Amino acid sequence: MTEIFSVDTNISINPIGFVQSPFSEKFAIPRQSSLVHNGIFYLRFYKPFNTPQAFMGIEEFSHLWVCFLFHQVPIKKFAPMVRPPRLGGNTQKGVFATRSPFRPNRIGLSVVKLLAVEEHNNEIALRIEGADLVDKTPILDIKPYIKFVDSITDANSGYATVPPKILPVDFTNIALEKIKATQIPNFKKLITEVLGQDPRPAYLHGQDSAHCHGMMLYNINIIWQVCNNRFMVLDLEL
Ligand code: SAH
């Protein structure tokens, strides 16, 4: 067998852009891409990458791979095992057997839907849907999603075989009024999609939470609680 040497080569890469997302903080972001369909998301690019030439033909693709940096994960000593939230936070798995953000090099990969290629002052911005990324996430690269290569319909997905269960979400009148006042398109739908996936840690799933929780979308704090496995949006702090 070939002897394996430890790698001490430092690789330095520069982000090509950043994600503009309604997720103002990590809490409540869906745990994978393509799980929300509302919200205003853009991929924005820095000079010289934002030239229309670099994106010529991209509109022919419906979906893109976004390679990004989990920039909000602190750089720590390598931990070979992680506890995936999907398994309730109690079971350990090898980091490379998971999609955990707590990994060496902090590199993430998400599939997103391309809605529109927009050009403002000769700079490209890609309107997308379905990102699981916090606002200002650095983008390292993007590539078109190619169905016949990337979609393996008989693949085994280990411990992650089904999408999260969706719970019902209700709103108080005051919350509905404030949502309307923001004039953010489809804001109620976005809140419903995000909350319905139960953003609480897995050990709280299935339990009521009489005390109030908050989650930040578009820098607006949304106050909610859980009763009989239903979410109630109580208020918005505008
Ligand atoms: N689809 C990607 C990301 C999965 S983890 C992949 O498989 O690589 C998704 C979680 O990462 C989100 O729920 C959010 O909590 C977290 N996250 C999103 N953007 C982040 C960022 N910039 N820094 C750190 N964590 C982030």
Coordinates of N, CA and C and ligand atoms in Angstrom, one line a residue:
M1 N 0.8 -1.2 0.0 CA 0.0 0.0 0.0 C 0.9 1.3 0.0
T2 N 0.4 2.3 -0.7 CA 1.2 3.5 -0.7 C 1.2 4.2 0.6
E3 N 2.4 4.6 1.0 CA 2.5 5.3 2.3 C 1.8 6.7 2.3
I4 N 1.0 7.0 3.3 CA 0.3 8.3 3.2 C 1.0 9.3 4.2
F5 N 1.4 10.4 3.6 CA 2.1 11.4 4.4 C 1.1 12.4 4.9
S6 N 1.3 13.0 6.0 CA 0.4 14.1 6.4 C 0.6 15.3 5.5
V7 N -0.4 16.0 5.2 CA -0.4 17.1 4.3 C -0.1 18.4 5.1
D8 N 0.9 19.1 4.7 CA 1.1 20.3 5.4 C 1.0 21.5 4.4
T9 N 0.5 21.3 3.3 CA 0.4 22.3 2.3 C -0.8 23.3 2.7
N10 N -0.5 24.5 2.8 CA -1.6 25.5 3.0 C -2.2 25.9 1.7
I11 N -3.5 25.8 1.6 CA -4.2 26.2 0.4 C -5.0 27.5 0.7
S12 N -4.8 28.5 -0.1 CA -5.6 29.7 0.2 C -6.5 30.0 -0.9
I13 N -7.8 30.1 -0.6 CA -8.8 30.4 -1.7 C -9.6 31.7 -1.3
N14 N -10.0 32.4 -2.3 CA -10.8 33.6 -2.1 C -12.2 33.4 -2.5
P15 N -13.2 33.8 -1.7 CA -14.6 33.6 -2.1 C -14.8 34.4 -3.4
I16 N -15.7 33.9 -4.2 CA -16.1 34.6 -5.4 C -17.3 35.5 -5.2
G17 N -18.0 35.3 -4.0 CA -19.2 36.1 -3.7 C -19.8 35.7 -2.4
F18 N -21.0 36.1 -2.2 CA -21.7 35.8 -0.9 C -23.2 35.5 -1.2
V19 N -23.8 34.9 -0.2 CA -25.3 34.6 -0.3 C -26.0 35.7 0.4
Q20 N -27.1 36.2 -0.2 CA -28.0 37.1 0.4 C -29.2 36.3 0.8
S21 N -29.5 36.2 2.1 CA -30.6 35.3 2.5 C -31.4 35.9 3.6
P22 N -32.7 35.4 3.7 CA -33.5 35.9 4.9 C -33.1 35.4 6.2
F23 N -32.2 34.3 6.2 CA -31.8 33.7 7.4 C -30.7 34.6 8.1
S24 N -31.1 35.4 9.1 CA -30.2 36.3 9.7 C -29.3 35.6 10.7
E25 N -29.7 34.5 11.1 CA -28.8 33.7 12.1 C -29.0 32.2 11.8
K26 N -28.1 31.4 12.4 CA -28.1 30.0 12.0 C -29.3 29.3 12.6
F27 N -29.8 29.7 13.7 CA -31.0 29.1 14.3 C -32.2 29.1 13.4
A28 N -32.8 28.0 13.2 CA -34.1 27.8 12.4 C -33.8 27.6 10.9
I29 N -32.6 27.7 10.5 CA -32.3 27.4 9.0 C -32.6 25.9 8.8
P30 N -33.3 25.6 7.7 CA -33.5 24.1 7.4 C -32.2 23.4 7.4
R31 N -32.2 22.1 7.7 CA -30.9 21.4 7.8 C -30.4 20.9 6.5
Q32 N -31.1 21.1 5.4 CA -30.6 20.8 4.1 C -31.3 21.8 3.1
S33 N -30.7 21.8 1.9 CA -31.2 22.7 0.9 C -32.5 22.1 0.3
S34 N -33.2 22.9 -0.5 CA -34.5 22.5 -1.2 C -35.6 22.2 -0.2
L35 N -35.5 22.5 1.1 CA -36.6 22.3 2.0 C -37.5 23.5 2.2
V36 N -37.1 24.7 1.7 CA -38.0 25.8 1.7 C -38.1 26.4 0.3
H37 N -39.3 26.9 0.0 CA -39.5 27.4 -1.4 C -39.8 28.9 -1.5
N38 N -39.9 29.5 -0.3 CA -40.2 30.9 -0.3 C -39.0 31.6 0.3
G39 N -39.1 33.0 0.3 CA -38.0 33.8 0.7 C -37.2 34.4 -0.4
I40 N -36.5 35.5 -0.2 CA -35.7 36.1 -1.3 C -34.3 35.8 -1.0
F41 N -33.7 35.0 -2.0 CA -32.3 34.6 -1.9 C -31.6 35.1 -3.2
Y42 N -30.4 35.6 -3.0 CA -29.5 35.9 -4.1 C -28.1 35.3 -3.9
L43 N -27.5 35.0 -5.0 CA -26.1 34.8 -5.0 C -25.5 36.0 -5.7
R44 N -24.6 36.7 -4.9 CA -24.0 37.9 -5.4 C -22.5 37.7 -5.6
F45 N -21.9 38.4 -6.5 CA -20.5 38.1 -6.8 C -19.6 39.3 -6.8
Y46 N -18.3 39.0 -6.4 CA -17.4 40.1 -6.3 C -16.7 40.3 -7.7
K47 N -16.1 41.4 -7.8 CA -15.3 41.7 -9.0 C -14.0 40.8 -8.9
P48 N -13.5 40.2 -10.0 CA -13.9 40.3 -11.4 C -14.9 39.2 -11.7
F49 N -15.4 38.5 -10.7 CA -16.2 37.3 -11.1 C -17.6 37.7 -11.5
N50 N -18.1 38.9 -11.2 CA -19.4 39.3 -11.4 C -19.7 39.7 -12.8
T51 N -18.8 39.5 -13.7 CA -19.0 39.9 -15.1 C -20.0 38.9 -15.8
P52 N -21.0 39.5 -16.6 CA -22.0 38.6 -17.3 C -21.3 37.5 -18.1
Q53 N -20.1 37.7 -18.6 CA -19.4 36.7 -19.4 C -19.2 35.4 -18.6
A54 N -18.9 35.5 -17.4 CA -18.7 34.4 -16.5 C -19.9 33.5 -16.3
F55 N -21.1 34.0 -16.6 CA -22.3 33.3 -16.4 C -23.1 33.0 -17.7
M56 N -22.4 33.3 -18.8 CA -23.1 33.1 -20.1 C -23.5 31.6 -20.2
G57 N -24.8 31.4 -20.4 CA -25.3 30.0 -20.6 C -25.9 29.4 -19.3
I58 N -25.7 30.1 -18.2 CA -26.2 29.5 -16.9 C -27.7 29.4 -16.8
E59 N -28.4 30.3 -17.6 CA -29.8 30.3 -17.5 C -30.4 29.1 -18.1
E60 N -29.6 28.3 -18.8 CA -30.1 27.0 -19.4 C -30.3 25.9 -18.3
F61 N -29.8 26.2 -17.1 CA -29.8 25.2 -16.0 C -30.9 25.6 -15.0
S62 N -31.6 24.6 -14.5 CA -32.7 25.0 -13.5 C -32.1 25.0 -12.1
H63 N -31.0 24.2 -11.9 CA -30.5 24.1 -10.5 C -28.9 24.2 -10.6
L64 N -28.4 24.6 -9.4 CA -27.0 24.9 -9.3 C -26.4 24.2 -8.1
W65 N -25.2 23.8 -8.1 CA -24.5 23.4 -6.9 C -23.8 24.7 -6.4
V66 N -24.0 24.9 -5.1 CA -23.2 26.1 -4.5 C -22.2 25.5 -3.5
C67 N -21.0 25.8 -3.7 CA -19.9 25.3 -2.8 C -19.6 26.6 -1.9
F68 N -19.6 26.4 -0.6 CA -19.5 27.6 0.2 C -18.7 27.3 1.5
L69 N -18.5 28.3 2.2 CA -17.7 28.2 3.5 C -18.7 28.3 4.7
F70 N -18.7 27.3 5.6 CA -19.5 27.5 6.8 C -18.7 28.5 7.7
H71 N -18.8 29.8 7.3 CA -18.0 30.8 8.0 C -18.3 31.0 9.4
Q72 N -19.5 30.7 9.9 CA -19.9 30.9 11.3 C -19.5 29.7 12.2
V73 N -18.9 28.7 11.6 CA -18.4 27.7 12.5 C -17.0 28.1 13.0
P74 N -16.7 28.1 14.3 CA -15.4 28.5 14.7 C -14.4 27.4 14.3
I75 N -13.2 27.9 14.0 CA -12.1 26.9 13.7 C -11.6 26.3 15.0
K76 N -11.7 25.0 15.1 CA -11.4 24.2 16.3 C -10.5 23.0 15.9
K77 N -10.0 22.4 17.0 CA -9.2 21.2 16.8 C -10.1 20.1 16.1
F78 N -9.6 19.3 15.2 CA -10.4 18.3 14.5 C -11.1 17.3 15.4
A79 N -12.4 17.2 15.3 CA -13.1 16.2 16.0 C -13.7 15.2 15.0
P80 N -13.2 13.9 15.1 CA -13.6 12.9 14.1 C -15.1 12.5 14.2
M81 N -15.7 12.7 15.3 CA -17.1 12.3 15.5 C -18.0 13.5 15.7
V82 N -19.2 13.4 15.1 CA -20.2 14.5 15.3 C -21.6 13.8 15.7
R83 N -22.5 14.6 16.2 CA -23.8 14.1 16.6 C -24.9 14.7 15.7
P84 N -25.3 14.1 14.6 CA -26.2 14.7 13.7 C -27.6 15.0 14.4
P85 N -28.1 16.2 14.2 CA -29.4 16.6 14.8 C -30.5 15.6 14.5
R86 N -30.5 15.1 13.2 CA -31.5 14.2 12.8 C -31.6 13.0 13.6
L87 N -30.5 12.6 14.3 CA -30.5 11.4 15.1 C -30.8 11.7 16.6
G88 N -31.3 12.9 16.8 CA -31.7 13.3 18.2 C -30.5 13.9 18.9
G89 N -29.3 14.0 18.3 CA -28.2 14.7 19.0 C -27.5 13.7 20.0
N90 N -27.9 12.4 20.0 CA -27.3 11.5 21.0 C -26.4 10.5 20.3
T91 N -26.6 10.3 19.1 CA -25.8 9.2 18.4 C -24.6 9.9 17.6
Q92 N -23.5 9.2 17.8 CA -22.3 9.8 17.1 C -22.1 9.1 15.7
K93 N -21.6 9.9 14.8 CA -21.2 9.4 13.5 C -19.9 10.0 13.1
G94 N -19.1 9.3 12.2 CA -17.9 9.9 11.7 C -18.2 11.2 10.9
V95 N -17.5 12.2 11.1 CA -17.8 13.5 10.5 C -17.9 13.3 8.9
F96 N -17.1 12.4 8.3 CA -17.2 12.3 6.9 C -18.4 11.4 6.5
A97 N -19.1 10.9 7.4 CA -20.4 10.1 7.1 C -21.6 11.1 7.4
T98 N -21.3 12.4 7.5 CA -22.4 13.3 7.7 C -22.2 14.5 6.9
R99 N -23.2 15.4 6.9 CA -23.1 16.7 6.2 C -23.0 17.8 7.2
S100 N -22.5 17.5 8.4 CA -22.3 18.5 9.5 C -21.4 19.7 9.1
P101 N -21.8 20.9 9.5 CA -20.9 22.0 9.3 C -19.6 22.0 10.1
F102 N -19.5 21.1 11.1 CA -18.4 21.0 12.0 C -17.4 20.0 11.4
R103 N -16.7 20.5 10.3 CA -15.8 19.6 9.6 C -14.5 20.3 9.2
P104 N -13.4 19.6 8.9 CA -12.2 20.3 8.5 C -12.5 21.1 7.2
N105 N -11.9 22.2 7.1 CA -12.0 23.1 5.9 C -13.4 23.8 5.8
R106 N -14.3 23.3 6.6 CA -15.7 24.0 6.8 C -16.3 24.2 5.4
I107 N -16.2 23.2 4.5 CA -16.7 23.4 3.1 C -18.1 22.8 3.0
G108 N -19.1 23.5 2.5 CA -20.5 23.0 2.4 C -20.9 23.0 0.9
L109 N -21.9 22.2 0.7 CA -22.4 22.0 -0.7 C -23.9 21.9 -0.7
S110 N -24.6 22.8 -1.5 CA -26.0 22.8 -1.5 C -26.5 22.9 -2.9
V111 N -27.6 22.2 -3.2 CA -28.3 22.4 -4.5 C -29.3 23.4 -4.4
V112 N -29.4 24.4 -5.3 CA -30.4 25.4 -5.2 C -31.1 25.5 -6.6
K113 N -32.3 26.1 -6.6 CA -33.0 26.3 -7.8 C -32.7 27.7 -8.4
L114 N -32.3 27.7 -9.7 CA -32.0 29.0 -10.3 C -33.3 29.6 -10.8
L115 N -33.7 30.8 -10.2 CA -35.0 31.4 -10.6 C -34.8 32.5 -11.7
A116 N -33.7 33.2 -11.6 CA -33.5 34.3 -12.6 C -32.0 34.8 -12.5
V117 N -31.6 35.1 -13.7 CA -30.2 35.7 -13.8 C -30.5 37.2 -14.0
E118 N -30.1 38.0 -13.0 CA -30.3 39.4 -13.1 C -29.0 40.2 -13.3
E119 N -29.2 41.3 -14.0 CA -28.0 42.1 -14.3 C -28.3 43.5 -13.8
H120 N -27.5 44.0 -12.9 CA -27.6 45.4 -12.4 C -26.3 46.1 -12.6
N121 N -26.3 47.1 -13.4 CA -25.0 47.9 -13.7 C -23.9 47.0 -14.2
N122 N -24.3 46.1 -15.1 CA -23.3 45.2 -15.7 C -22.7 44.2 -14.6
E123 N -23.4 44.0 -13.5 CA -23.0 43.0 -12.5 C -24.1 41.9 -12.4
I124 N -23.7 40.7 -12.3 CA -24.6 39.6 -12.3 C -25.0 39.3 -10.9
A125 N -26.3 39.0 -10.7 CA -26.8 38.5 -9.4 C -27.8 37.3 -9.8
L126 N -27.7 36.2 -9.1 CA -28.5 35.1 -9.4 C -29.6 35.0 -8.3
R127 N -30.9 35.1 -8.7 CA -32.0 34.9 -7.8 C -32.2 33.4 -7.7
I128 N -32.2 32.9 -6.5 CA -32.3 31.4 -6.3 C -33.4 31.1 -5.2
E129 N -33.7 29.8 -5.1 CA -34.7 29.3 -4.2 C -34.1 28.1 -3.4
G130 N -34.4 27.9 -2.2 CA -34.1 26.7 -1.5 C -32.8 26.6 -0.8
A131 N -32.2 27.7 -0.5 CA -30.8 27.7 0.1 C -31.0 27.4 1.6
D132 N -30.0 26.7 2.2 CA -30.0 26.4 3.7 C -28.9 27.2 4.3
L133 N -28.7 28.4 3.8 CA -27.5 29.2 4.2 C -27.8 30.5 4.9
V134 N -27.0 30.8 5.8 CA -27.1 32.1 6.6 C -26.7 33.3 5.7
D135 N -27.3 34.4 6.0 CA -27.0 35.6 5.2 C -25.5 35.9 5.3
K136 N -24.9 36.3 4.1 CA -23.5 36.6 4.0 C -22.5 35.4 3.9
T137 N -23.1 34.2 3.8 CA -22.2 33.0 3.6 C -21.3 33.2 2.4
P138 N -20.0 33.0 2.6 CA -19.1 33.2 1.4 C -19.3 32.0 0.4
I139 N -19.4 32.4 -0.8 CA -19.4 31.4 -1.9 C -18.0 31.1 -2.5
L140 N -17.7 29.8 -2.6 CA -16.4 29.5 -3.1 C -16.4 29.1 -4.6
D141 N -17.6 28.6 -5.0 CA -17.7 28.2 -6.4 C -19.2 27.9 -6.7
I142 N -19.6 27.9 -7.9 CA -20.9 27.4 -8.3 C -20.7 26.6 -9.6
K143 N -21.6 25.6 -9.7 CA -21.5 24.7 -10.9 C -22.9 24.3 -11.3
P144 N -23.2 24.1 -12.6 CA -24.6 23.7 -12.9 C -24.8 22.2 -12.4
Y145 N -26.1 22.0 -12.0 CA -26.5 20.7 -11.6 C -26.9 19.9 -12.8
I146 N -26.3 18.7 -13.0 CA -26.6 17.9 -14.2 C -27.3 16.7 -13.8
K147 N -28.6 16.6 -14.3 CA -29.5 15.6 -13.8 C -29.0 14.2 -14.0
F148 N -28.5 13.9 -15.2 CA -28.2 12.5 -15.5 C -27.0 12.0 -14.7
V149 N -26.2 13.0 -14.2 CA -25.0 12.6 -13.4 C -25.3 12.7 -12.0
D150 N -25.9 13.8 -11.6 CA -26.0 14.1 -10.1 C -27.3 13.5 -9.4
S151 N -28.2 13.0 -10.2 CA -29.4 12.5 -9.6 C -29.4 10.9 -9.6
I152 N -29.1 10.3 -8.5 CA -28.9 8.9 -8.5 C -30.1 8.3 -7.7
T153 N -31.1 7.9 -8.5 CA -32.4 7.6 -7.8 C -32.4 6.4 -7.0
D154 N -31.5 5.4 -7.2 CA -31.5 4.2 -6.3 C -30.4 4.3 -5.3
A155 N -29.9 5.5 -5.0 CA -28.9 5.7 -3.9 C -29.4 5.4 -2.5
N156 N -28.5 4.8 -1.7 CA -28.8 4.6 -0.3 C -28.4 5.9 0.5
S157 N -29.3 6.4 1.3 CA -29.0 7.7 2.0 C -28.8 7.4 3.5
G158 N -28.3 6.3 3.9 CA -27.9 6.0 5.3 C -29.0 6.3 6.2
Y159 N -28.7 7.2 7.2 CA -29.6 7.5 8.3 C -30.6 8.7 7.9
A160 N -30.4 9.2 6.6 CA -31.2 10.3 6.2 C -32.0 9.9 5.0
T161 N -33.1 9.2 5.2 CA -33.8 8.7 4.1 C -35.1 9.5 3.8
V162 N -35.6 10.2 4.8 CA -36.9 10.9 4.5 C -36.8 12.4 4.9
P163 N -37.5 13.3 4.2 CA -37.5 14.7 4.6 C -38.2 14.8 6.0
P164 N -37.9 16.0 6.7 CA -38.4 16.2 8.0 C -40.0 16.2 8.0
K165 N -40.6 15.8 9.1 CA -42.0 15.9 9.2 C -42.4 17.3 9.4
I166 N -43.5 17.7 8.7 CA -44.0 19.1 8.8 C -45.1 19.3 9.7
L167 N -45.0 20.2 10.7 CA -46.0 20.5 11.7 C -46.9 21.7 11.3
P168 N -48.1 21.8 11.8 CA -48.9 22.9 11.4 C -48.5 24.2 12.2
V169 N -48.7 25.3 11.5 CA -48.3 26.6 12.0 C -49.5 27.6 12.0
D170 N -49.9 28.2 13.2 CA -51.0 29.1 13.2 C -50.4 30.5 13.6
F171 N -51.2 31.6 13.4 CA -50.7 32.9 13.6 C -51.8 33.7 14.4
T172 N -51.4 34.5 15.4 CA -52.3 35.4 16.0 C -52.6 36.6 15.1
N173 N -53.7 37.3 15.3 CA -54.1 38.4 14.5 C -53.0 39.5 14.5
I174 N -52.4 39.7 15.6 CA -51.4 40.8 15.7 C -50.2 40.4 14.8
A175 N -49.8 39.1 14.9 CA -48.7 38.6 14.0 C -49.1 38.8 12.5
L176 N -50.3 38.4 12.2 CA -50.7 38.5 10.8 C -50.6 40.0 10.3
E177 N -51.1 40.9 11.2 CA -51.1 42.3 10.8 C -49.6 42.8 10.6
K178 N -48.8 42.4 11.5 CA -47.4 42.8 11.4 C -46.7 42.2 10.2
I179 N -47.0 41.0 9.8 CA -46.4 40.3 8.6 C -46.8 41.2 7.4
K180 N -48.1 41.5 7.4 CA -48.6 42.3 6.2 C -47.9 43.7 6.2
A181 N -47.7 44.3 7.3 CA -47.1 45.6 7.4 C -45.6 45.6 6.8
T182 N -45.0 44.4 6.9 CA -43.6 44.4 6.4 C -43.5 44.5 4.9
Q183 N -44.6 44.1 4.2 CA -44.7 44.1 2.8 C -43.7 43.1 2.1
I184 N -43.1 42.2 2.9 CA -42.2 41.2 2.4 C -43.0 40.2 1.6
P185 N -42.7 39.9 0.4 CA -43.5 38.9 -0.4 C -43.4 37.5 0.2
N186 N -44.6 36.9 0.3 CA -44.6 35.5 0.8 C -44.0 35.3 2.2
F187 N -44.0 36.3 3.0 CA -43.3 36.2 4.3 C -44.1 35.2 5.2
K188 N -45.4 35.2 5.2 CA -46.1 34.2 6.0 C -45.8 32.8 5.6
K189 N -45.7 32.6 4.3 CA -45.4 31.3 3.7 C -44.0 30.8 4.2
L190 N -43.0 31.8 4.2 CA -41.7 31.4 4.6 C -41.7 31.0 6.1
I191 N -42.3 31.8 6.9 CA -42.4 31.5 8.3 C -43.0 30.1 8.6
T192 N -44.1 29.9 7.8 CA -44.8 28.6 7.9 C -43.8 27.4 7.6
E193 N -43.1 27.6 6.5 CA -42.2 26.5 6.0 C -41.1 26.3 7.0
V194 N -40.5 27.4 7.5 CA -39.3 27.3 8.4 C -39.8 26.7 9.8
L195 N -40.8 27.2 10.4 CA -41.3 26.8 11.7 C -41.8 25.4 11.6
G196 N -42.5 25.0 10.6 CA -43.2 23.7 10.4 C -42.2 22.6 10.5
Q197 N -40.9 22.9 10.2 CA -39.8 21.8 10.3 C -39.3 21.7 11.7
D198 N -39.8 22.4 12.6 CA -39.4 22.4 14.0 C -37.9 22.6 14.2
P199 N -37.6 23.9 14.3 CA -36.2 24.3 14.4 C -35.6 24.0 15.8
R200 N -36.4 23.5 16.7 CA -35.8 23.2 18.0 C -34.9 22.0 18.0
P201 N -34.0 21.9 19.0 CA -33.1 20.8 19.0 C -34.0 19.5 19.1
A202 N -33.4 18.4 18.5 CA -34.3 17.2 18.3 C -34.8 16.6 19.6
Y203 N -34.1 16.8 20.7 CA -34.6 16.3 22.0 C -35.9 17.0 22.5
L204 N -36.2 18.1 21.9 CA -37.5 18.8 22.3 C -38.6 18.5 21.3
H205 N -38.3 17.8 20.2 CA -39.4 17.5 19.2 C -40.5 16.6 19.9
G206 N -41.7 17.0 19.6 CA -42.8 16.2 20.1 C -43.2 16.8 21.5
Q207 N -42.5 17.7 22.0 CA -42.9 18.3 23.3 C -43.5 19.7 23.1
D208 N -44.3 20.1 24.0 CA -44.8 21.5 24.0 C -43.8 22.5 24.5
S209 N -43.8 23.7 24.1 CA -42.9 24.7 24.7 C -43.8 25.9 25.0
A210 N -44.2 26.0 26.3 CA -45.1 27.1 26.7 C -44.4 28.4 26.6
H211 N -43.1 28.4 26.9 CA -42.4 29.7 26.9 C -42.1 30.1 25.5
C212 N -41.8 31.4 25.3 CA -41.7 32.0 24.0 C -40.3 31.7 23.4
H213 N -40.2 31.4 22.1 CA -39.0 31.3 21.4 C -38.9 32.5 20.4
G214 N -37.7 32.7 19.9 CA -37.6 33.8 18.8 C -36.8 33.2 17.7
M215 N -37.0 33.6 16.5 CA -36.2 33.3 15.4 C -36.1 34.5 14.4
M216 N -34.9 34.7 13.9 CA -34.7 35.9 13.1 C -34.8 35.6 11.6
L217 N -35.7 36.3 10.9 CA -35.8 36.2 9.5 C -35.8 37.6 9.0
Y218 N -35.0 38.0 8.0 CA -34.9 39.4 7.5 C -34.7 40.3 8.6
N219 N -33.9 39.9 9.6 CA -33.6 40.7 10.8 C -34.8 41.1 11.6
I220 N -35.9 40.4 11.4 CA -37.1 40.6 12.2 C -37.2 39.4 13.2
N221 N -37.4 39.7 14.5 CA -37.5 38.6 15.5 C -39.0 38.1 15.5
I222 N -39.1 36.8 15.2 CA -40.5 36.2 15.2 C -40.7 35.4 16.4
I223 N -41.7 35.7 17.2 CA -41.9 35.1 18.5 C -43.0 34.0 18.4
W224 N -42.7 32.8 18.9 CA -43.6 31.7 18.8 C -43.5 30.8 19.9
Q225 N -44.5 29.9 20.1 CA -44.5 28.8 21.1 C -45.1 27.6 20.5
V226 N -45.1 26.5 21.2 CA -45.6 25.2 20.7 C -46.6 24.7 21.6
C227 N -47.8 24.3 21.1 CA -48.9 23.8 22.0 C -49.5 22.6 21.2
N228 N -49.7 21.5 21.8 CA -50.3 20.3 21.1 C -49.7 20.0 19.8
N229 N -48.3 20.1 19.7 CA -47.6 19.8 18.4 C -48.0 20.8 17.3
R230 N -48.5 21.9 17.7 CA -48.8 23.0 16.7 C -48.0 24.2 17.0
F231 N -47.5 24.9 16.1 CA -46.7 26.1 16.3 C -47.7 27.3 16.3
M232 N -47.5 28.2 17.2 CA -48.3 29.5 17.2 C -47.4 30.6 17.1
V233 N -47.5 31.4 16.0 CA -46.7 32.6 15.9 C -47.4 33.7 16.6
L234 N -46.8 34.2 17.7 CA -47.5 35.2 18.6 C -47.3 36.6 18.1
D235 N -46.1 37.0 17.7 CA -45.8 38.4 17.5 C -44.5 38.5 16.6
L236 N -44.3 39.7 16.1 CA -43.1 40.0 15.4 C -42.5 41.3 16.0
E237 N -41.2 41.3 16.2 CA -40.5 42.5 16.7 C -39.9 43.2 15.5
L238 N -40.6 44.2 15.1 CA -40.2 44.9 13.8 C -39.1 46.0 14.1
Ligands
SAH1 N1 -26.4 21.5 2.3 C1 -25.1 21.8 3.0 C2 -25.4 22.4 4.4 C3 -26.0 21.4 5.4 S1 -25.9 21.9 7.0 C4 -24.2 20.6 3.0 O1 -24.7 19.5 3.0 O2 -23.0 20.9 3.0 C5 -27.1 23.2 7.0 C6 -26.9 24.0 8.3 O3 -25.7 24.7 8.3 C7 -28.0 25.0 8.5 O4 -29.1 24.4 9.1 C8 -27.4 26.1 9.3 O5 -27.6 25.8 10.7 C9 -25.9 25.9 9.0 N2 -25.3 27.0 8.3 C10 -25.8 27.6 7.2 N3 -24.9 28.6 6.8 C11 -23.9 28.5 7.6 C12 -22.6 29.3 7.7 N4 -22.3 30.2 6.8 N5 -21.8 29.0 8.7 C13 -22.1 28.1 9.6 N6 -23.2 27.3 9.6 C14 -24.1 27.6 8.6

